[in-house]
mmCIF file of C-alpha atoms and ligand atoms in Angstrom:
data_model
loop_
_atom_site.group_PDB
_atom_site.id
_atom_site.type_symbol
_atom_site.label_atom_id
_atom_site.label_comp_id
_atom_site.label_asym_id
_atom_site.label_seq_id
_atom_site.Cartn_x
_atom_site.Cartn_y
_atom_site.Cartn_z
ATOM 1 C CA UNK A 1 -3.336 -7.548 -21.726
ATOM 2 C CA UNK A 2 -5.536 -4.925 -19.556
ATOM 3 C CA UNK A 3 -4.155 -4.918 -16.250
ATOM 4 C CA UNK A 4 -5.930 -2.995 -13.122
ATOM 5 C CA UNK A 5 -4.450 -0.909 -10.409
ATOM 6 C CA UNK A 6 -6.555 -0.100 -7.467
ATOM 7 C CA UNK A 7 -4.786 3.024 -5.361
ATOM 8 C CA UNK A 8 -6.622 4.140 -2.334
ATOM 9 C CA UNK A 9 -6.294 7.162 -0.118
ATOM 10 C CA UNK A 10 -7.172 9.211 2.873
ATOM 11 C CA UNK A 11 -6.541 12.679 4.134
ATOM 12 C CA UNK A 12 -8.267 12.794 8.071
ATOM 13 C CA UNK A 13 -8.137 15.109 10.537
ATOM 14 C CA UNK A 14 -9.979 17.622 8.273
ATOM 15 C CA UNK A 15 -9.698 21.187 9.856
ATOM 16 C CA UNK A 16 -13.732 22.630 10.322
ATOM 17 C CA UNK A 17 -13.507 25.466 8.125
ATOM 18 C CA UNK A 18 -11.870 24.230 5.024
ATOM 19 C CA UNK A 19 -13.618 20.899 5.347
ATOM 20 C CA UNK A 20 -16.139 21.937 2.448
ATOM 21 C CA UNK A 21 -13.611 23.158 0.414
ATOM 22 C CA UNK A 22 -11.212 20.686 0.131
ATOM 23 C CA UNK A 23 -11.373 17.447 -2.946
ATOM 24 C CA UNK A 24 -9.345 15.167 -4.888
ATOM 25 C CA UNK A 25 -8.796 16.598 -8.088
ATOM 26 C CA UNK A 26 -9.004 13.825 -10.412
ATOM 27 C CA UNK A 27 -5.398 13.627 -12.231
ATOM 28 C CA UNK A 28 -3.075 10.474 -11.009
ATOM 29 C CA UNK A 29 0.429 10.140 -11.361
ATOM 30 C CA UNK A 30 1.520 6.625 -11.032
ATOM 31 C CA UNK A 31 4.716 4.705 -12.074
ATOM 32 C CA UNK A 32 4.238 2.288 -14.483
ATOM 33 C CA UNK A 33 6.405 -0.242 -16.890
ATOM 34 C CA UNK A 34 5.545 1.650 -20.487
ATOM 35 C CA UNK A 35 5.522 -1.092 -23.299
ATOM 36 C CA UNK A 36 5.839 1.544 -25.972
ATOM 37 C CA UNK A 37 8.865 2.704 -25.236
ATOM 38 C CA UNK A 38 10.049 -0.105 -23.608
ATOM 39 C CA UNK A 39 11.288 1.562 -20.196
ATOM 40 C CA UNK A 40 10.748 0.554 -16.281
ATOM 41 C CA UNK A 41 9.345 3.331 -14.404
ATOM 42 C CA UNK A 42 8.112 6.120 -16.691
ATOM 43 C CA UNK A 43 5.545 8.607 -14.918
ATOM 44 C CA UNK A 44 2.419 7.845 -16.582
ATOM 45 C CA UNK A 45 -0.179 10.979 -15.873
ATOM 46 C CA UNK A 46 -3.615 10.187 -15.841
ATOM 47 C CA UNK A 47 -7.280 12.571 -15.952
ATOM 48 C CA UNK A 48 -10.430 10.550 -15.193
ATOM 49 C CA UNK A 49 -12.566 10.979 -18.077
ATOM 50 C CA UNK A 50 -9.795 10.700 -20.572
ATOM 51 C CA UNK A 51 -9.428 7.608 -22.670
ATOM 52 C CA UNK A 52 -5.887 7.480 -22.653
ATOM 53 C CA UNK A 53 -2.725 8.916 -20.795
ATOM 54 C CA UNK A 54 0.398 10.319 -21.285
ATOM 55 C CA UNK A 55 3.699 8.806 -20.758
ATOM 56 C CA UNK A 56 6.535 11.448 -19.135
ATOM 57 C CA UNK A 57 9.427 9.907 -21.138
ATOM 58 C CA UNK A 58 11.780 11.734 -19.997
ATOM 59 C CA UNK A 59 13.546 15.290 -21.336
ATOM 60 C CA UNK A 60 10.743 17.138 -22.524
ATOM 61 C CA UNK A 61 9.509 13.839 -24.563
ATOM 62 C CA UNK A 62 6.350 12.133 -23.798
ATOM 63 C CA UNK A 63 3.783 10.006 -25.755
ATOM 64 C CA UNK A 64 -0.225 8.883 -25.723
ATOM 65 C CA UNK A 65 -0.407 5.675 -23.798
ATOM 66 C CA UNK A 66 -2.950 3.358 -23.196
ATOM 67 C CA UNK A 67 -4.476 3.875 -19.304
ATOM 68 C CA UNK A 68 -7.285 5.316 -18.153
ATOM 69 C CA UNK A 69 -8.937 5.831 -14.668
ATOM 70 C CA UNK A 70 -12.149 3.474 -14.853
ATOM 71 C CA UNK A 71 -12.988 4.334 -10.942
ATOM 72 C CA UNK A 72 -12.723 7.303 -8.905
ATOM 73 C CA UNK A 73 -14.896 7.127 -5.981
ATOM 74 C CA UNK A 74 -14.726 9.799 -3.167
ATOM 75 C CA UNK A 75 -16.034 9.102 0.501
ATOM 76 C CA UNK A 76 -16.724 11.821 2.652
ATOM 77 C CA UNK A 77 -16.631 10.574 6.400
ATOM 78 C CA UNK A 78 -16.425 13.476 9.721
ATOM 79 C CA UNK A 79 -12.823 14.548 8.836
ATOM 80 C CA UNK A 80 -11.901 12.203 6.711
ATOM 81 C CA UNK A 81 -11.612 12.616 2.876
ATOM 82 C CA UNK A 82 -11.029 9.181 1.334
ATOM 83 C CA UNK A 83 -10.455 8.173 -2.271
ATOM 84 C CA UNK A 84 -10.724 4.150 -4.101
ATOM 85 C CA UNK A 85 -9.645 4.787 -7.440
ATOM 86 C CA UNK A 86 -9.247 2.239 -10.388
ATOM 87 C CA UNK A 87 -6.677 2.509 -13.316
ATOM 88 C CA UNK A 88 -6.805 0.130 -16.518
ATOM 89 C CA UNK A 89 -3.692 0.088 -18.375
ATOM 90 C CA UNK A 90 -2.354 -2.284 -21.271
ATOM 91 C CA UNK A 91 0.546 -4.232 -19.964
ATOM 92 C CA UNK A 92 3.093 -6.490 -22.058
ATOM 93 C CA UNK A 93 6.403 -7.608 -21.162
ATOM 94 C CA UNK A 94 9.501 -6.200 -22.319
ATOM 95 C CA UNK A 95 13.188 -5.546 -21.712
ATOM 96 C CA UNK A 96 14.022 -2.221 -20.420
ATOM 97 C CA UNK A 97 15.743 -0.434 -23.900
ATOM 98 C CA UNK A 98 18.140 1.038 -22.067
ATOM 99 C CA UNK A 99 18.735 -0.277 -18.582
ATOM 100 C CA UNK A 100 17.626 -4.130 -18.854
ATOM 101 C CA UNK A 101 15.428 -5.735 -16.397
ATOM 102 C CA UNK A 102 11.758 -6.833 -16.883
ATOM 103 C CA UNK A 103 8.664 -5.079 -17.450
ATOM 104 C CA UNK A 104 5.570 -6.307 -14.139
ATOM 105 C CA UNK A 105 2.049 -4.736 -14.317
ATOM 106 C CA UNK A 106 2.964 -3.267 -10.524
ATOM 107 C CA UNK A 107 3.637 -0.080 -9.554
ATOM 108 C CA UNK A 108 6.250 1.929 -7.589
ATOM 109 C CA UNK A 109 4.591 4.884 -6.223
ATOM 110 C CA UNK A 110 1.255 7.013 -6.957
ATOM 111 C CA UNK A 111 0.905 10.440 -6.525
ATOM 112 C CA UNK A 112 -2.735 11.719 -5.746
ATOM 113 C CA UNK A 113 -3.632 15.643 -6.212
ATOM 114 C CA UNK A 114 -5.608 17.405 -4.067
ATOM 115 C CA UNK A 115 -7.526 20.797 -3.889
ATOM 116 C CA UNK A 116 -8.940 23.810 -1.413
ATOM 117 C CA UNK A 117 -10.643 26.056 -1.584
ATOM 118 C CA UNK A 118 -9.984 28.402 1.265
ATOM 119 C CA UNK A 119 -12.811 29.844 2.827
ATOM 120 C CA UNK A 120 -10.949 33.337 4.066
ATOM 121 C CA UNK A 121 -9.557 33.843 1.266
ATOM 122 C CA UNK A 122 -11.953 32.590 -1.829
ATOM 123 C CA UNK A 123 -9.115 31.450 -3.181
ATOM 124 C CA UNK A 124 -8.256 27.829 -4.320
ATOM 125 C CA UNK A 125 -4.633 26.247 -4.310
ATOM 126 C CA UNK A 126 -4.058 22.526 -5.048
ATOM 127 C CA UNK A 127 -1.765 19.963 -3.584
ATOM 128 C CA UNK A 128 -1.067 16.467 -3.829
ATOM 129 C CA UNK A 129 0.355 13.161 -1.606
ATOM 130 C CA UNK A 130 2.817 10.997 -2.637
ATOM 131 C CA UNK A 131 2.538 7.147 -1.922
ATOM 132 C CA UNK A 132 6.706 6.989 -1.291
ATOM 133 C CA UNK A 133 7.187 9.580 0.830
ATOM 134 C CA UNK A 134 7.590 9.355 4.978
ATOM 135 C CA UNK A 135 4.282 9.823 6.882
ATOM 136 C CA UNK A 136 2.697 11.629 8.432
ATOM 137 C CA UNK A 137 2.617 14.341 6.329
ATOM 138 C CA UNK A 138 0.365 17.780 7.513
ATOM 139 C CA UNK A 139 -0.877 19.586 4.860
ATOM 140 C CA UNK A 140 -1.716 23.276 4.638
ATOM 141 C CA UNK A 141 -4.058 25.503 3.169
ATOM 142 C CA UNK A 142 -1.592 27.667 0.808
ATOM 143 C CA UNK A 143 -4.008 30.839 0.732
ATOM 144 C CA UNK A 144 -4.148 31.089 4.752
ATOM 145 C CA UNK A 145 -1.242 29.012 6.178
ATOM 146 C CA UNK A 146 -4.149 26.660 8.398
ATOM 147 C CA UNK A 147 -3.090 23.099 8.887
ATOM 148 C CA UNK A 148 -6.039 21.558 6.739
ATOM 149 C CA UNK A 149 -5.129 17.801 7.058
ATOM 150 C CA UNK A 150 -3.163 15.217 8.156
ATOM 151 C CA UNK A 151 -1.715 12.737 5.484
ATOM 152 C CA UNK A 152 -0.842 9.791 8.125
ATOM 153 C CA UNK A 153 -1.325 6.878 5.634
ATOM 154 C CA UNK A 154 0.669 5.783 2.414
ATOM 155 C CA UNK A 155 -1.560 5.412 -0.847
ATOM 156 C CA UNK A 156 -1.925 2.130 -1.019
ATOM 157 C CA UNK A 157 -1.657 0.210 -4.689
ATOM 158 C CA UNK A 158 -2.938 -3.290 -5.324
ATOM 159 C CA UNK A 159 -2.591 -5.434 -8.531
ATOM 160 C CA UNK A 160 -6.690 -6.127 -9.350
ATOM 161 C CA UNK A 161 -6.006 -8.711 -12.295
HETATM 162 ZN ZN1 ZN B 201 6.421 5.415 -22.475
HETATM 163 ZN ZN1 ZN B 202 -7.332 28.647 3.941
#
């Protein structure tokens, strides 16, 4: 069945001069339960406008998979750069092939890519934040060295239906 993931995001503390320059690039990384190959936990990367995914299997193997990001909705707010995104996926139970345990529709951690452009330097690098890592998290411009950001709070990811 289609199953929805809503991840949301915020970088604040926006430093003045890169504040134009810096977005959400639009690719997601999220853990997810694959029912094609039947394993728990398989980074699933996702580009919004693309009708399907792809599935990081493991060792230099990795399949089409049905997921797509059906949202991604950017709010610009003073220094804050926030992000609602919404990922459909198919979901069916299964037995992990290898491992055992059972397949849920949740999801472990996200990771959200960012990018800046750096206005000294007219040069862009790209970054992202990670929903399982420990907070807060300052985030630099990698053409200049400037503390660009703060990342203070976790992605969060919520079960939709
Ligand atoms: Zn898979
Ligand atoms: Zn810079």
């Amino acid at each position: 069945m289609v199953r929805s993931l809503e991840i949301t995001a915020v970088l604040s503390g926006i430093e003045h001069a890169h504040r134009a320059g810096l977005f959400w690039d639009p690719t997601i990384e999220l853990s997810l339960d694959c029912f094609i190959c039947e394993r728990l936990g398989r980074t699933t990367v996702l580009k919004y406008g693309a009708e399907r995914a792809v599935c990081m299997s493991g060792r230099n193997e990795q399949h089409i998979t049905a997921a797509r990001i059906a949202a991604y909705d950017v709010t610009v707010q003073d220094d804050r750069l926030a992000l609602r995104s919404v990922v459909d996926f198919w979901w069916a139970p299964f037995r992990d092939a290898e491992r055992g345990g059972q397949a849920t529709p949740l999801s472990r951690w996200a990771r959200l890519s960012y990018g800046c452009r750096c206005p000294h330097k007219e040069e862009s690098s790209a970054g992202s934040v990670q929903s399982n890592l420990p907070r807060p998290q300052r985030l630099y411009c990698r053409k200049c060295g400037t503390e660009i950001a703060v990342d203070a709070e976790a992605p969060a990811i919520r079960l939709l239906v």
